[in-house]
Coordinates of N, CA and C in Angstrom, one line a residue:
M1 N 24.7 54.6 3.0 CA 23.6 54.2 3.7 C 22.7 53.4 2.8
A2 N 22.3 52.2 3.2 CA 21.5 51.3 2.5 C 20.0 51.8 2.2
P3 N 19.5 51.8 1.0 CA 18.2 52.2 0.8 C 17.2 51.4 1.6
S4 N 16.1 52.1 2.0 CA 15.1 51.3 2.9 C 14.3 50.5 1.9
K5 N 14.0 49.3 2.4 CA 13.3 48.4 1.6 C 11.8 48.8 1.4
A6 N 11.4 48.8 0.1 CA 10.1 49.3 -0.2 C 9.0 48.3 0.2
R7 N 7.9 48.8 0.7 CA 6.9 47.9 1.2 C 6.2 47.3 -0.1
P8 N 6.0 46.0 0.0 CA 5.3 45.4 -1.3 C 3.9 45.9 -1.5
T9 N 3.5 45.9 -2.7 CA 2.1 46.3 -3.1 C 1.2 45.1 -2.7
R10 N -0.1 45.4 -2.7 CA -1.0 44.3 -2.5 C -1.1 43.4 -3.7
S11 N -0.9 43.9 -4.9 CA -0.9 43.1 -6.1 C 0.3 42.1 -6.1
Q12 N 1.4 42.7 -5.6 CA 2.7 41.9 -5.5 C 2.5 40.7 -4.5
L13 N 1.9 41.0 -3.5 CA 1.6 39.9 -2.4 C 0.6 38.9 -2.9
L14 N -0.4 39.4 -3.6 CA -1.3 38.4 -4.3 C -0.7 37.6 -5.3
F15 N 0.3 38.1 -6.1 CA 1.0 37.4 -7.1 C 1.8 36.3 -6.4
L16 N 2.5 36.6 -5.3 CA 3.3 35.7 -4.6 C 2.5 34.6 -3.9
A17 N 1.3 34.9 -3.4 CA 0.4 34.0 -2.9 C -0.1 33.0 -4.0
D18 N -0.5 33.6 -5.1 CA -0.9 32.7 -6.2 C 0.2 31.8 -6.7
L19 N 1.4 32.4 -6.8 CA 2.6 31.6 -7.3 C 2.9 30.4 -6.2
A20 N 2.8 30.7 -5.0 CA 2.9 29.7 -3.9 C 1.9 28.7 -4.0
G21 N 0.7 29.0 -4.3 CA -0.4 28.1 -4.5 C -0.2 27.1 -5.6
E22 N 0.3 27.7 -6.7 CA 0.6 26.9 -8.0 C 1.7 25.9 -7.6
A23 N 2.6 26.3 -6.8 CA 3.8 25.4 -6.4 C 3.4 24.4 -5.3
G24 N 2.2 24.6 -4.8 CA 1.8 23.7 -3.6 C 2.5 24.0 -2.4
R25 N 2.9 25.3 -2.2 CA 3.6 25.8 -1.0 C 2.5 26.5 -0.2
H26 N 1.6 25.7 0.5 CA 0.4 26.3 1.1 C 0.7 27.2 2.3
E27 N 1.8 26.8 3.0 CA 2.2 27.8 4.2 C 2.5 29.1 3.7
D28 N 3.2 29.2 2.5 CA 3.6 30.5 1.9 C 2.4 31.2 1.5
V29 N 1.3 30.6 1.0 CA 0.1 31.2 0.6 C -0.5 31.9 1.8
I30 N -0.5 31.2 2.9 CA -1.1 31.8 4.2 C -0.3 33.0 4.7
K31 N 1.1 32.9 4.5 CA 1.9 33.9 4.9 C 1.7 35.2 4.1
Q32 N 1.5 35.1 2.8 CA 1.3 36.2 2.0 C -0.1 36.8 2.2
I33 N -1.1 36.0 2.4 CA -2.4 36.7 2.6 C -2.5 37.3 4.0
K34 N -1.8 36.7 5.0 CA -1.8 37.4 6.4 C -1.0 38.7 6.2
L35 N 0.0 38.8 5.3 CA 0.7 40.1 5.1 C -0.2 41.1 4.5
I36 N -1.1 40.8 3.6 CA -2.1 41.6 3.0 C -3.0 42.1 4.0
I37 N -3.4 41.3 5.0 CA -4.3 41.7 6.1 C -3.6 42.7 7.0
E38 N -2.4 42.3 7.3 CA -1.6 43.2 8.2 C -1.2 44.6 7.6
L39 N -0.9 44.5 6.3 CA -0.4 45.8 5.7 C -1.5 46.6 5.0
F40 N -2.6 46.0 4.7 CA -3.6 46.7 4.1 C -5.0 46.7 4.9
D41 N -5.7 45.7 4.7 CA -7.0 45.5 5.4 C -7.5 44.0 5.4
A42 N -8.4 43.7 6.3 CA -9.0 42.4 6.4 C -10.1 42.1 5.5
Q43 N -10.4 43.1 4.7 CA -11.5 42.9 3.6 C -10.9 42.3 2.4
L44 N -10.7 41.0 2.4 CA -10.1 40.3 1.3 C -11.0 40.3 0.0
T45 N -10.3 40.3 -1.1 CA -10.9 40.1 -2.4 C -11.3 38.6 -2.5
I46 N -12.2 38.4 -3.5 CA -12.6 37.0 -3.7 C -11.4 36.1 -3.9
D47 N -10.4 36.6 -4.8 CA -9.2 35.8 -5.1 C -8.3 35.6 -3.9
E48 N -8.1 36.6 -3.1 CA -7.4 36.4 -1.8 C -8.0 35.5 -0.9
R49 N -9.3 35.7 -0.7 CA -10.1 34.7 0.2 C -10.0 33.3 -0.3
N50 N -10.2 33.1 -1.6 CA -10.1 31.7 -2.1 C -8.7 31.1 -2.0
L51 N -7.8 31.8 -2.2 CA -6.3 31.3 -2.0 C -6.1 30.9 -0.5
L52 N -6.6 31.7 0.4 CA -6.5 31.4 1.8 C -7.2 30.2 2.2
S53 N -8.5 30.1 1.7 CA -9.3 29.0 2.1 C -8.7 27.7 1.5
I54 N -8.3 27.7 0.2 CA -7.7 26.5 -0.4 C -6.5 26.1 0.4
A55 N -5.6 27.0 0.8 CA -4.3 26.7 1.4 C -4.6 26.0 2.7
Y56 N -5.5 26.6 3.6 CA -5.8 25.8 4.8 C -6.4 24.5 4.6
K57 N -7.3 24.4 3.6 CA -8.1 23.2 3.3 C -7.0 22.1 2.8
N58 N -6.0 22.5 2.0 CA -5.0 21.5 1.7 C -4.2 21.0 2.8
I59 N -3.7 21.9 3.7 CA -2.9 21.5 4.8 C -3.7 20.6 5.7
T60 N -4.9 21.0 6.1 CA -5.7 20.2 7.0 C -6.1 18.8 6.4
N61 N -6.4 18.8 5.0 CA -6.8 17.6 4.4 C -5.6 16.5 4.5
V62 N -4.4 16.9 4.3 CA -3.2 16.1 4.4 C -3.2 15.6 5.9
L63 N -3.3 16.4 6.8 CA -3.1 16.1 8.2 C -4.3 15.2 8.6
R64 N -5.5 15.4 8.2 CA -6.7 14.6 8.6 C -6.5 13.1 8.0
N65 N -6.1 13.1 6.8 CA -5.8 11.8 6.2 C -4.7 11.0 7.0
S66 N -3.7 11.7 7.3 CA -2.5 11.1 8.1 C -3.0 10.7 9.4
W67 N -3.8 11.4 10.1 CA -4.3 11.1 11.3 C -5.1 9.8 11.3
R68 N -6.1 9.7 10.3 CA -6.9 8.5 10.1 C -6.1 7.3 9.9
T69 N -5.1 7.4 9.0 CA -4.2 6.3 8.7 C -3.5 5.8 9.9
V70 N -2.9 6.6 10.7 CA -2.1 6.3 11.9 C -3.1 5.8 13.0
D71 N -4.2 6.4 13.0 CA -5.2 6.0 14.0 C -5.7 4.6 13.8
N72 N -5.9 4.3 12.5 CA -6.3 2.8 12.2 C -5.3 1.9 12.6
I73 N -4.0 2.2 12.2 CA -2.9 1.3 12.5 C -2.7 1.1 14.0
E74 N -2.9 2.2 14.7 CA -2.8 2.2 16.3 C -3.9 1.2 16.8
K75 N -5.1 1.3 16.2 CA -6.2 0.4 16.7 C -5.9 -1.0 16.4
S76 N -5.4 -1.3 15.1 CA -5.1 -2.6 14.7 C -4.0 -3.2 15.6
Q77 N -3.1 -2.4 16.1 CA -2.0 -2.8 17.0 C -2.4 -3.2 18.4
S78 N -3.6 -2.6 18.8 CA -4.0 -2.6 20.1 C -4.2 -4.2 20.6
S79 N -4.7 -5.0 19.7 CA -4.9 -6.4 20.0 C -3.6 -7.2 20.1
R80 N -2.4 -6.5 19.5 CA -1.2 -7.2 19.5 C -0.2 -6.5 20.3
Q81 N -0.7 -5.6 21.2 CA 0.3 -4.7 22.0 C 1.2 -5.5 22.8
A82 N 0.8 -6.7 23.4 CA 1.7 -7.5 24.2 C 2.8 -8.0 23.4
M83 N 2.7 -8.2 22.1 CA 3.7 -8.8 21.3 C 4.7 -7.7 20.8
M84 N 4.2 -6.4 20.6 CA 5.1 -5.4 20.1 C 4.8 -4.0 20.8
P85 N 5.1 -3.9 22.1 CA 4.7 -2.8 22.7 C 5.5 -1.5 22.4
K86 N 6.7 -1.6 21.9 CA 7.5 -0.4 21.4 C 6.9 0.1 20.2
Q87 N 6.4 -0.7 19.2 CA 5.8 -0.1 18.0 C 4.5 0.6 18.3
H88 N 3.7 0.0 19.3 CA 2.5 0.7 19.6 C 2.7 2.0 20.2
I89 N 3.8 2.1 21.1 CA 4.1 3.4 21.6 C 4.5 4.4 20.6
L90 N 5.3 4.0 19.7 CA 5.8 4.8 18.6 C 4.7 5.3 17.8
T91 N 3.7 4.4 17.4 CA 2.6 4.8 16.6 C 1.6 5.8 17.4
R92 N 1.4 5.6 18.7 CA 0.7 6.6 19.5 C 1.3 8.0 19.5
R93 N 2.7 8.0 19.7 CA 3.4 9.2 19.6 C 3.2 10.0 18.3
Q94 N 3.2 9.2 17.2 CA 3.1 9.8 15.9 C 1.7 10.4 15.7
R95 N 0.6 9.6 16.2 CA -0.7 10.2 16.1 C -0.8 11.4 16.9
Q96 N -0.2 11.4 18.1 CA -0.3 12.7 19.0 C 0.4 13.9 18.3
R97 N 1.5 13.6 17.6 CA 2.2 14.6 16.9 C 1.4 15.3 15.8
I98 N 0.7 14.3 15.0 CA -0.2 14.9 13.9 C -1.4 15.6 14.6
E99 N -1.9 15.1 15.7 CA -3.0 15.9 16.4 C -2.6 17.3 16.7
R100 N -1.3 17.4 17.3 CA -0.9 18.7 17.7 C -0.8 19.7 16.4
E101 N -0.3 19.2 15.3 CA -0.2 20.0 14.1 C -1.6 20.3 13.6
L102 N -2.4 19.4 13.6 CA -3.8 19.7 13.1 C -4.6 20.6 14.0
T103 N -4.4 20.5 15.3 CA -5.0 21.4 16.3 C -4.5 22.8 16.0
N104 N -3.2 23.0 15.9 CA -2.5 24.3 15.7 C -3.0 24.9 14.5
T105 N -3.1 24.1 13.4 CA -3.7 24.7 12.1 C -5.1 25.2 12.2
C106 N -5.9 24.3 12.8 CA -7.3 24.7 12.9 C -7.6 25.9 13.8
K107 N -6.9 26.0 14.9 CA -6.9 27.1 15.8 C -6.4 28.4 15.2
D108 N -5.4 28.2 14.4 CA -4.8 29.4 13.7 C -5.9 30.1 12.7
I109 N -6.6 29.4 11.9 CA -7.5 29.9 11.0 C -8.8 30.4 11.8
V110 N -9.2 29.7 12.8 CA -10.3 30.1 13.6 C -10.0 31.5 14.4
L111 N -8.7 31.6 14.8 CA -8.3 32.9 15.5 C -8.2 34.1 14.4
L112 N -7.9 33.7 13.2 CA -7.8 34.7 12.1 C -9.2 35.1 11.8
L113 N -10.1 34.2 11.7 CA -11.5 34.4 11.4 C -12.2 35.4 12.5
D114 N -12.0 35.0 13.7 CA -12.5 35.7 14.8 C -12.1 37.1 15.0
R115 N -10.8 37.3 14.9 CA -10.1 38.5 15.2 C -10.2 39.5 14.0
Q116 N -10.1 39.0 12.8 CA -9.9 39.9 11.7 C -10.9 39.8 10.5
L117 N -11.1 38.5 10.1 CA -11.9 38.3 8.8 C -13.4 38.5 9.1
L118 N -13.9 37.9 10.1 CA -15.3 38.1 10.4 C -15.7 39.5 10.7
P119 N -15.0 40.1 11.7 CA -15.4 41.5 11.9 C -15.4 42.4 10.7
A120 N -14.6 42.2 9.7 CA -14.5 43.1 8.5 C -15.3 42.6 7.4
A121 N -16.0 41.4 7.6 CA -16.8 40.8 6.5 C -18.0 41.7 6.2
K122 N -18.4 41.8 4.9 CA -19.7 42.4 4.6 C -20.8 41.4 4.8
Q123 N -21.9 42.0 5.1 CA -23.2 41.0 5.3 C -23.5 40.3 3.9
G124 N -24.0 39.1 4.0 CA -24.2 38.4 2.9 C -23.3 37.2 2.6
E125 N -22.8 37.1 1.3 CA -22.0 35.9 1.1 C -20.7 35.8 1.7
E126 N -20.1 37.0 2.0 CA -18.8 37.0 2.6 C -18.8 36.6 4.1
A127 N -19.8 37.1 4.8 CA -20.1 36.7 6.2 C -20.4 35.1 6.3
V128 N -21.3 34.7 5.3 CA -21.6 33.3 5.3 C -20.5 32.5 5.1
F129 N -19.6 32.9 4.1 CA -18.4 32.1 3.8 C -17.5 31.9 5.0
Y130 N -17.2 32.9 5.7 CA -16.4 32.9 6.8 C -17.0 32.2 8.0
S131 N -18.2 32.3 8.3 CA -18.9 31.6 9.3 C -18.9 30.1 9.0
K132 N -19.0 29.8 7.8 CA -19.0 28.3 7.3 C -17.6 27.8 7.6
M133 N -16.5 28.6 7.3 CA -15.2 28.2 7.6 C -14.9 27.8 9.0
K134 N -15.5 28.8 9.8 CA -15.4 28.6 11.3 C -16.0 27.3 11.7
G135 N -17.2 27.0 11.2 CA -17.9 25.7 11.5 C -17.0 24.5 11.1
D136 N -16.5 24.7 9.9 CA -15.7 23.5 9.3 C -14.6 23.1 10.2
Y137 N -13.7 24.3 10.6 CA -12.5 23.9 11.4 C -12.7 23.5 12.8
Y138 N -13.8 24.0 13.5 CA -14.2 23.5 14.7 C -14.7 22.0 14.5
R139 N -15.4 21.7 13.3 CA -15.7 20.3 13.1 C -14.5 19.4 13.0
Y140 N -13.5 19.8 12.3 CA -12.2 19.0 12.2 C -11.7 18.8 13.6
L141 N -11.7 19.8 14.4 CA -11.1 19.7 15.8 C -12.0 18.6 16.6
A142 N -13.3 18.6 16.3 CA -14.2 17.7 17.0 C -13.9 16.2 16.6
E143 N -13.5 16.1 15.3 CA -13.4 14.8 14.7 C -12.4 13.9 15.5
F144 N -11.3 14.5 16.0 CA -10.3 13.7 16.6 C -9.9 13.9 18.0
S145 N -10.7 14.9 18.6 CA -10.4 15.3 20.0 C -11.0 14.2 21.0
Q146 N -10.5 14.3 22.2 CA -11.1 13.4 23.2 C -12.4 13.9 23.6
K147 N -13.1 13.1 24.4 CA -14.6 13.3 24.8 C -14.9 14.8 25.1
K148 N -14.1 15.3 26.2 CA -14.5 16.5 26.8 C -14.2 17.7 25.7
D149 N -13.1 17.7 25.0 CA -12.8 18.7 24.0 C -13.7 18.5 22.8
R150 N -14.0 17.2 22.5 CA -14.8 16.9 21.3 C -16.3 17.5 21.5
D151 N -16.8 17.4 22.6 CA -18.1 18.0 22.9 C -18.1 19.6 22.8
R152 N -17.0 20.1 23.3 CA -16.8 21.6 23.3 C -16.6 22.1 21.8
F153 N -15.8 21.5 21.0 CA -15.6 21.8 19.6 C -16.9 21.6 18.8
A154 N -17.6 20.5 19.1 CA -18.8 20.2 18.4 C -19.8 21.3 18.6
D155 N -20.0 21.8 19.9 CA -20.8 22.9 20.2 C -20.4 24.2 19.4
L156 N -19.2 24.5 19.4 CA -18.7 25.6 18.8 C -18.9 25.6 17.3
S157 N -18.7 24.3 16.8 CA -19.0 24.1 15.3 C -20.4 24.4 15.0
L158 N -21.3 23.8 15.8 CA -22.7 23.9 15.6 C -23.2 25.3 15.7
N159 N -22.7 26.1 16.6 CA -23.0 27.5 16.7 C -22.7 28.3 15.5
A160 N -21.4 28.0 15.0 CA -21.0 28.7 13.7 C -21.8 28.3 12.5
Y161 N -22.1 27.1 12.4 CA -22.9 26.6 11.3 C -24.4 27.2 11.3
K162 N -25.0 27.2 12.5 CA -26.3 27.7 12.7 C -26.3 29.3 12.4
L163 N -25.3 30.0 12.8 CA -25.3 31.4 12.4 C -25.1 31.6 11.0
A164 N -24.3 30.8 10.4 CA -24.0 31.0 8.9 C -25.2 30.6 8.1
Y165 N -25.9 29.5 8.6 CA -27.1 29.1 7.9 C -28.2 30.0 7.9
K166 N -28.5 30.5 9.1 CA -29.5 31.5 9.3 C -29.3 32.7 8.4
H167 N -28.1 33.2 8.4 CA -27.7 34.3 7.5 C -27.9 34.0 6.0
A168 N -27.5 32.8 5.6 CA -27.6 32.4 4.3 C -29.0 32.3 3.8
L169 N -29.9 31.9 4.6 CA -31.3 31.7 4.3 C -31.9 33.1 3.9
T170 N -31.4 34.1 4.6 CA -32.1 35.4 4.3 C -31.3 36.3 3.3
T171 N -30.0 35.9 2.9 CA -29.3 36.8 2.0 C -28.8 36.2 0.8
L172 N -28.8 34.8 0.7 CA -28.3 34.2 -0.5 C -29.4 33.3 -1.3
H173 N -29.3 33.3 -2.5 CA -30.1 32.6 -3.4 C -30.1 31.1 -3.1
P174 N -31.2 30.3 -3.1 CA -31.1 28.9 -2.8 C -30.1 28.1 -3.7
I175 N -29.8 28.6 -4.9 CA -28.9 27.9 -5.7 C -27.5 28.4 -5.6
H176 N -27.2 29.4 -4.7 CA -25.9 30.0 -4.5 C -24.9 28.9 -4.1
P177 N -23.7 28.7 -4.7 CA -22.8 27.7 -4.2 C -22.4 27.9 -2.8
T178 N -22.2 29.0 -2.3 CA -21.8 29.2 -0.9 C -22.9 28.7 0.1
R179 N -24.1 29.0 -0.3 CA -25.3 28.5 0.5 C -25.4 27.0 0.5
L180 N -25.2 26.4 -0.8 CA -25.3 25.0 -0.9 C -24.1 24.3 -0.2
G181 N -22.8 24.9 -0.4 CA -21.7 24.2 0.3 C -21.9 24.2 1.8
L182 N -22.4 25.3 2.3 CA -22.8 25.4 3.7 C -23.6 24.3 4.1
A183 N -24.8 24.1 3.4 CA -25.8 23.1 3.7 C -25.1 21.7 3.6
L184 N -24.3 21.5 2.7 CA -23.6 20.2 2.6 C -22.7 19.9 3.8
N185 N -21.8 20.8 4.1 CA -20.9 20.7 5.3 C -21.6 20.6 6.6
F186 N -22.8 21.4 6.7 CA -23.6 21.4 8.0 C -24.2 20.0 8.1
A187 N -24.7 19.5 6.9 CA -25.3 18.1 7.0 C -24.2 17.1 7.4
V188 N -23.0 17.1 6.9 CA -21.9 16.2 7.2 C -21.6 16.3 8.6
F189 N -21.7 17.6 9.2 CA -21.5 17.8 10.6 C -22.5 16.9 11.4
Y190 N -23.8 17.0 11.1 CA -24.8 16.3 11.8 C -24.6 14.7 11.6
H191 N -24.1 14.3 10.5 CA -23.9 12.9 10.2 C -22.6 12.4 10.9
D192 N -21.5 13.1 10.8 CA -20.2 12.6 11.3 C -20.0 12.9 12.7
V193 N -20.3 14.1 13.2 CA -20.1 14.5 14.5 C -21.2 14.2 15.5
K194 N -22.4 14.6 15.1 CA -23.5 14.3 15.9 C -24.2 13.0 15.9
K195 N -23.6 12.1 14.9 CA -24.2 10.9 14.6 C -25.6 10.8 14.5
S196 N -26.1 11.8 13.7 CA -27.6 11.9 13.5 C -27.9 11.9 12.0
P197 N -27.9 10.8 11.3 CA -28.2 10.8 9.9 C -29.6 11.4 9.5
D198 N -30.5 11.3 10.5 CA -31.9 11.8 10.1 C -31.9 13.4 10.0
R199 N -31.1 14.0 10.9 CA -31.0 15.4 10.9 C -30.2 15.9 9.6
A200 N -29.2 15.0 9.3 CA -28.4 15.3 8.1 C -29.2 15.2 6.9
C201 N -30.0 14.2 6.8 CA -30.9 14.0 5.7 C -31.9 15.1 5.6
H202 N -32.5 15.5 6.7 CA -33.5 16.6 6.7 C -32.8 17.9 6.2
L203 N -31.7 18.2 6.6 CA -31.0 19.5 6.2 C -30.6 19.4 4.8
A204 N -30.0 18.3 4.3 CA -29.7 18.1 2.9 C -30.8 18.1 2.0
K205 N -31.9 17.4 2.3 CA -33.0 17.4 1.4 C -33.7 18.8 1.4
S206 N -33.7 19.5 2.4 CA -34.3 20.9 2.4 C -33.6 21.8 1.5
A207 N -32.2 21.7 1.6 CA -31.4 22.5 0.7 C -31.5 22.1 -0.7
F208 N -31.5 20.8 -1.0 CA -31.6 20.3 -2.3 C -32.9 20.6 -3.0
D209 N -34.0 20.5 -2.3 CA -35.3 20.8 -2.8 C -35.5 22.3 -3.1
D210 N -35.0 23.0 -2.1 CA -35.1 24.6 -2.4 C -34.3 25.0 -3.6
A211 N -33.2 24.4 -3.7 CA -32.3 24.7 -5.0 C -33.0 24.4 -6.3
I212 N -33.5 23.0 -6.3 CA -34.1 22.5 -7.5 C -35.4 23.4 -7.8
L213 N -36.2 23.8 -6.9 CA -37.3 24.6 -7.1 C -37.0 26.0 -7.6
S214 N -35.9 26.4 -7.3 CA -35.5 27.8 -7.7 C -34.6 27.8 -9.0
L215 N -34.3 26.6 -9.6 CA -33.5 26.6 -10.8 C -34.1 27.3 -12.0
D216 N -35.4 27.2 -12.2 CA -36.1 27.9 -13.3 C -36.0 29.3 -13.2
S217 N -36.0 29.8 -11.9 CA -36.2 31.3 -11.8 C -34.9 31.9 -11.1
S218 N -33.8 31.1 -11.4 CA -32.5 31.6 -10.7 C -32.1 32.9 -11.1
D219 N -31.3 33.6 -10.2 CA -30.8 34.8 -10.5 C -29.7 34.8 -11.6
P220 N -29.9 35.6 -12.7 CA -28.9 35.6 -13.8 C -27.5 35.9 -13.4
T221 N -27.2 36.5 -12.3 CA -25.9 36.8 -11.9 C -25.2 35.5 -11.4
L222 N -25.9 34.5 -11.2 CA -25.5 33.2 -10.7 C -24.9 32.3 -11.8
D223 N -25.2 32.6 -13.2 CA -24.8 31.9 -14.2 C -23.4 31.4 -14.2
P224 N -22.4 32.4 -14.0 CA -21.0 31.9 -14.0 C -20.6 30.9 -13.0
V225 N -21.4 30.8 -12.0 CA -21.1 29.9 -10.8 C -22.0 28.7 -10.7
L226 N -22.9 28.6 -11.7 CA -24.0 27.6 -11.7 C -23.3 26.2 -11.7
R227 N -22.2 26.1 -12.4 CA -21.6 24.7 -12.5 C -21.1 24.3 -11.1
D228 N -20.6 25.1 -10.3 CA -20.3 24.8 -9.0 C -21.5 24.3 -8.1
S229 N -22.6 25.1 -8.3 CA -23.8 24.7 -7.6 C -24.3 23.4 -8.1
L230 N -24.2 23.0 -9.2 CA -24.8 21.7 -9.8 C -23.8 20.6 -9.2
T231 N -22.6 20.9 -9.1 CA -21.6 19.8 -8.6 C -22.0 19.6 -7.1
I232 N -22.3 20.6 -6.3 CA -22.6 20.4 -4.9 C -24.0 19.8 -4.8
L233 N -25.0 20.1 -5.7 CA -26.2 19.4 -5.6 C -26.1 17.9 -5.9
Q234 N -25.2 17.5 -6.8 CA -24.9 16.1 -7.1 C -24.4 15.5 -5.8
I235 N -23.5 16.1 -5.1 CA -22.9 15.5 -3.9 C -24.0 15.3 -2.8
L236 N -24.8 16.5 -2.6 CA -26.0 16.4 -1.8 C -26.9 15.2 -2.0
R237 N -27.2 15.0 -3.3 CA -28.1 13.9 -3.7 C -27.5 12.6 -3.4
D238 N -26.1 12.4 -3.6 CA -25.4 11.2 -3.4 C -25.4 10.9 -1.8
D239 N -25.2 11.9 -1.1 CA -25.1 11.7 0.3 C -26.5 11.4 0.9
L240 N -27.5 12.1 0.3 CA -28.9 11.7 0.7 C -29.2 10.2 0.5
I241 N -28.8 9.7 -0.6 CA -29.1 8.3 -0.9 C -28.3 7.4 0.1
L242 N -27.1 7.8 0.3 CA -26.2 7.0 1.2 C -26.8 7.0 2.6
W243 N -27.1 8.1 3.2 CA -27.6 8.3 4.5 C -29.0 7.7 4.7
S244 N -29.8 7.8 3.7 CA -31.2 7.2 3.8 C -31.1 5.7 3.8
A245 N -30.1 5.1 3.0 CA -29.9 3.6 3.0 C -29.4 3.2 4.5
E246 N -28.5 4.1 5.0 CA -27.9 3.9 6.2 C -29.0 3.7 7.4
M247 N -29.9 4.6 7.3 CA -30.9 4.6 8.3 C -31.9 3.5 8.2
Q248 N -32.1 3.0 6.9 CA -33.0 1.9 6.7 C -32.4 0.6 7.2
N249 N -31.1 0.6 7.1 CA -30.3 -0.7 7.5 C -30.4 -0.7 9.1
T250 N -30.4 0.4 9.7 CA -30.3 0.3 11.2 C -31.7 0.1 11.8
N251 N -32.8 0.2 11.0 CA -34.2 0.0 11.6 C -34.6 -1.4 11.5

């Protein structure tokens, strides 16, 4: 009789997920973290959570960039459609294929967040992190969806960002990288999805000013992650300059 296969330990699954991440096998990372959730619990450690987040981010970044490239090609072909109709049809099919892959990936992580990660999350940074992720992936869905679905995904993204930001304001230090990262992505949502650079600037400036004012009295426990916070602050500042110039040019 063959011996029964021993159940892997949590540390073994984490090692495999980390190894897969180093090898750029992002689907395998997700598979191992999902096994951790299934076999142990949905209260992920910071390392497990970061591996999951980075894996989904890498997969969707590739698909989003591919979609933009093919979408631009399709638009450029539209004026020449009469001359090369077959190529235009093939390009449209390729865009639709990428859309399906991107939709499935975004809906997969949102489902994981709703059913397991968010219900198990502790109040504070963990809950903010996951709610921000939910807002991010609904934002990605809104970016390429057709009008009816775009509006629905935009509303779902807005609700997730609002919930995350309200919680962040009461539980996280103004210089905390998760709070700043949320503010940055929320501002990008207003700019890119809602087409409202004024609201994007207002949110970004508020987060930037609060963080700068709190730098002198920052929480000592934030020292190890202060570099991440400063990097996000620089991006917020750059976006503020860009969006402010954009509003001036339209006036």
